[in-house]
Amino acid sequence: MRKHGCRKVASLRRTMAELGEAGEAELQRLVAAEQQKAQFTAQVHHFMELCWDKCVEKPGNRLDSRTENCLSSCVDRFIDTTLAITSRFAQIVQKGGQ
């Protein structure tokens, strides 16, 4: 199994060498984008766990109105916070570019 992994790494290195600088830069951009997606997904899962732990006392076939309102408020706070953070980062990036 280890030899197979080493062959994959060697093959990836050869492929990257063949790509040249432009191709390597594009590959790095794609890897960075995938890492950002994975990080965002992990954050969403963590957030969902927090809301679940906070709002759901005993799972059943249906959500009662209190649980539903709690989950809705929790999601709303998450969205508002995410938008505020995104806006702030955009401001920082814009100021850095000027």
CSV table of C-alpha atoms in Angstrom, one decimal:
chain,number,residue,atom,x,y,z
A,1,MET,CA,0.0,0.0,0.0
A,2,ARG,CA,2.8,2.4,0.8
A,3,LYS,CA,4.5,1.8,-2.5
A,4,HIS,CA,1.3,2.6,-4.3
A,5,GLY,CA,1.1,6.0,-2.4
A,6,CYS,CA,4.7,6.8,-3.3
A,7,ARG,CA,3.9,6.1,-7.0
A,8,LYS,CA,1.0,8.5,-6.8
A,9,VAL,CA,3.1,11.2,-5.3
A,10,ALA,CA,5.8,10.7,-7.9
A,11,SER,CA,3.2,10.7,-10.7
A,12,LEU,CA,1.7,14.0,-9.2
A,13,ARG,CA,5.1,15.6,-9.2
A,14,ARG,CA,5.7,14.6,-12.8
A,15,THR,CA,2.3,16.0,-13.8
A,16,MET,CA,3.0,19.3,-11.9
A,17,ALA,CA,6.4,19.6,-13.6
A,18,GLU,CA,4.7,19.2,-17.0
A,19,LEU,CA,2.1,21.8,-16.2
A,20,GLY,CA,4.6,24.6,-16.0
A,21,GLU,CA,4.2,27.7,-13.9
A,22,ALA,CA,0.8,28.8,-15.1
A,23,GLY,CA,-0.6,25.3,-14.7
A,24,GLU,CA,0.9,25.0,-11.2
A,25,ALA,CA,-0.5,28.4,-10.2
A,26,GLU,CA,-4.0,27.3,-11.4
A,27,LEU,CA,-3.7,24.0,-9.5
A,28,GLN,CA,-2.7,25.8,-6.4
A,29,ARG,CA,-5.7,28.1,-6.8
A,30,LEU,CA,-8.0,25.1,-7.2
A,31,VAL,CA,-6.5,23.4,-4.1
A,32,ALA,CA,-6.9,26.6,-2.1
A,33,ALA,CA,-10.5,26.9,-3.2
A,34,GLU,CA,-11.2,23.3,-2.2
A,35,GLN,CA,-9.6,23.9,1.2
A,36,GLN,CA,-11.8,26.9,1.7
A,37,LYS,CA,-14.9,24.9,0.8
A,38,ALA,CA,-13.8,22.2,3.3
A,39,GLN,CA,-13.2,24.7,6.0
A,40,PHE,CA,-16.6,26.3,5.4
A,41,THR,CA,-18.3,22.9,5.4
A,42,ALA,CA,-16.6,22.1,8.7
A,43,GLN,CA,-17.8,25.4,10.2
A,44,VAL,CA,-21.3,24.8,9.1
A,45,HIS,CA,-21.3,21.3,10.6
A,46,HIS,CA,-19.9,22.7,13.9
A,47,PHE,CA,-22.6,25.4,13.9
A,48,MET,CA,-25.3,22.9,13.2
A,49,GLU,CA,-24.1,20.9,16.2
A,50,LEU,CA,-24.2,24.0,18.4
A,51,CYS,CA,-27.7,24.9,17.4
A,52,TRP,CA,-28.9,21.3,17.8
A,53,ASP,CA,-27.4,21.0,21.3
A,54,LYS,CA,-28.8,24.4,22.3
A,55,CYS,CA,-32.3,23.9,20.8
A,56,VAL,CA,-33.2,20.2,20.7
A,57,GLU,CA,-33.9,18.7,24.1
A,58,LYS,CA,-35.5,15.4,23.0
A,59,PRO,CA,-35.7,14.5,19.4
A,60,GLY,CA,-39.0,13.2,18.1
A,61,ASN,CA,-41.0,12.8,15.0
A,62,ARG,CA,-41.8,16.5,14.8
A,63,LEU,CA,-40.3,19.7,16.1
A,64,ASP,CA,-42.4,21.6,18.6
A,65,SER,CA,-42.8,25.3,18.1
A,66,ARG,CA,-40.3,26.3,20.7
A,67,THR,CA,-37.6,24.1,19.2
A,68,GLU,CA,-38.4,25.3,15.7
A,69,ASN,CA,-38.2,28.9,16.7
A,70,CYS,CA,-34.9,28.3,18.5
A,71,LEU,CA,-33.4,26.6,15.5
A,72,SER,CA,-34.7,29.4,13.2
A,73,SER,CA,-33.2,32.1,15.5
A,74,CYS,CA,-29.9,30.2,15.7
A,75,VAL,CA,-29.7,29.9,11.9
A,76,ASP,CA,-30.6,33.6,11.5
A,77,ARG,CA,-27.8,34.6,14.0
A,78,PHE,CA,-25.4,32.4,12.1
A,79,ILE,CA,-26.3,34.0,8.7
A,80,ASP,CA,-26.1,37.6,10.1
A,81,THR,CA,-22.7,36.9,11.7
A,82,THR,CA,-21.4,35.3,8.5
A,83,LEU,CA,-22.6,38.3,6.4
A,84,ALA,CA,-21.0,40.7,8.9
A,85,ILE,CA,-17.7,38.9,8.9
A,86,THR,CA,-17.7,38.6,5.1
A,87,SER,CA,-18.5,42.3,4.8
A,88,ARG,CA,-15.7,43.2,7.2
A,89,PHE,CA,-13.1,41.0,5.3
A,90,ALA,CA,-14.2,42.7,2.0
A,91,GLN,CA,-13.6,46.1,3.6
A,92,ILE,CA,-10.1,45.0,4.8
A,93,VAL,CA,-9.2,43.6,1.4
A,94,GLN,CA,-10.5,46.7,-0.4
A,95,LYS,CA,-8.5,49.0,1.9
A,96,GLY,CA,-5.4,46.9,1.3
A,97,GLY,CA,-5.8,47.2,-2.4
A,98,GLN,CA,-5.9,51.0,-2.4
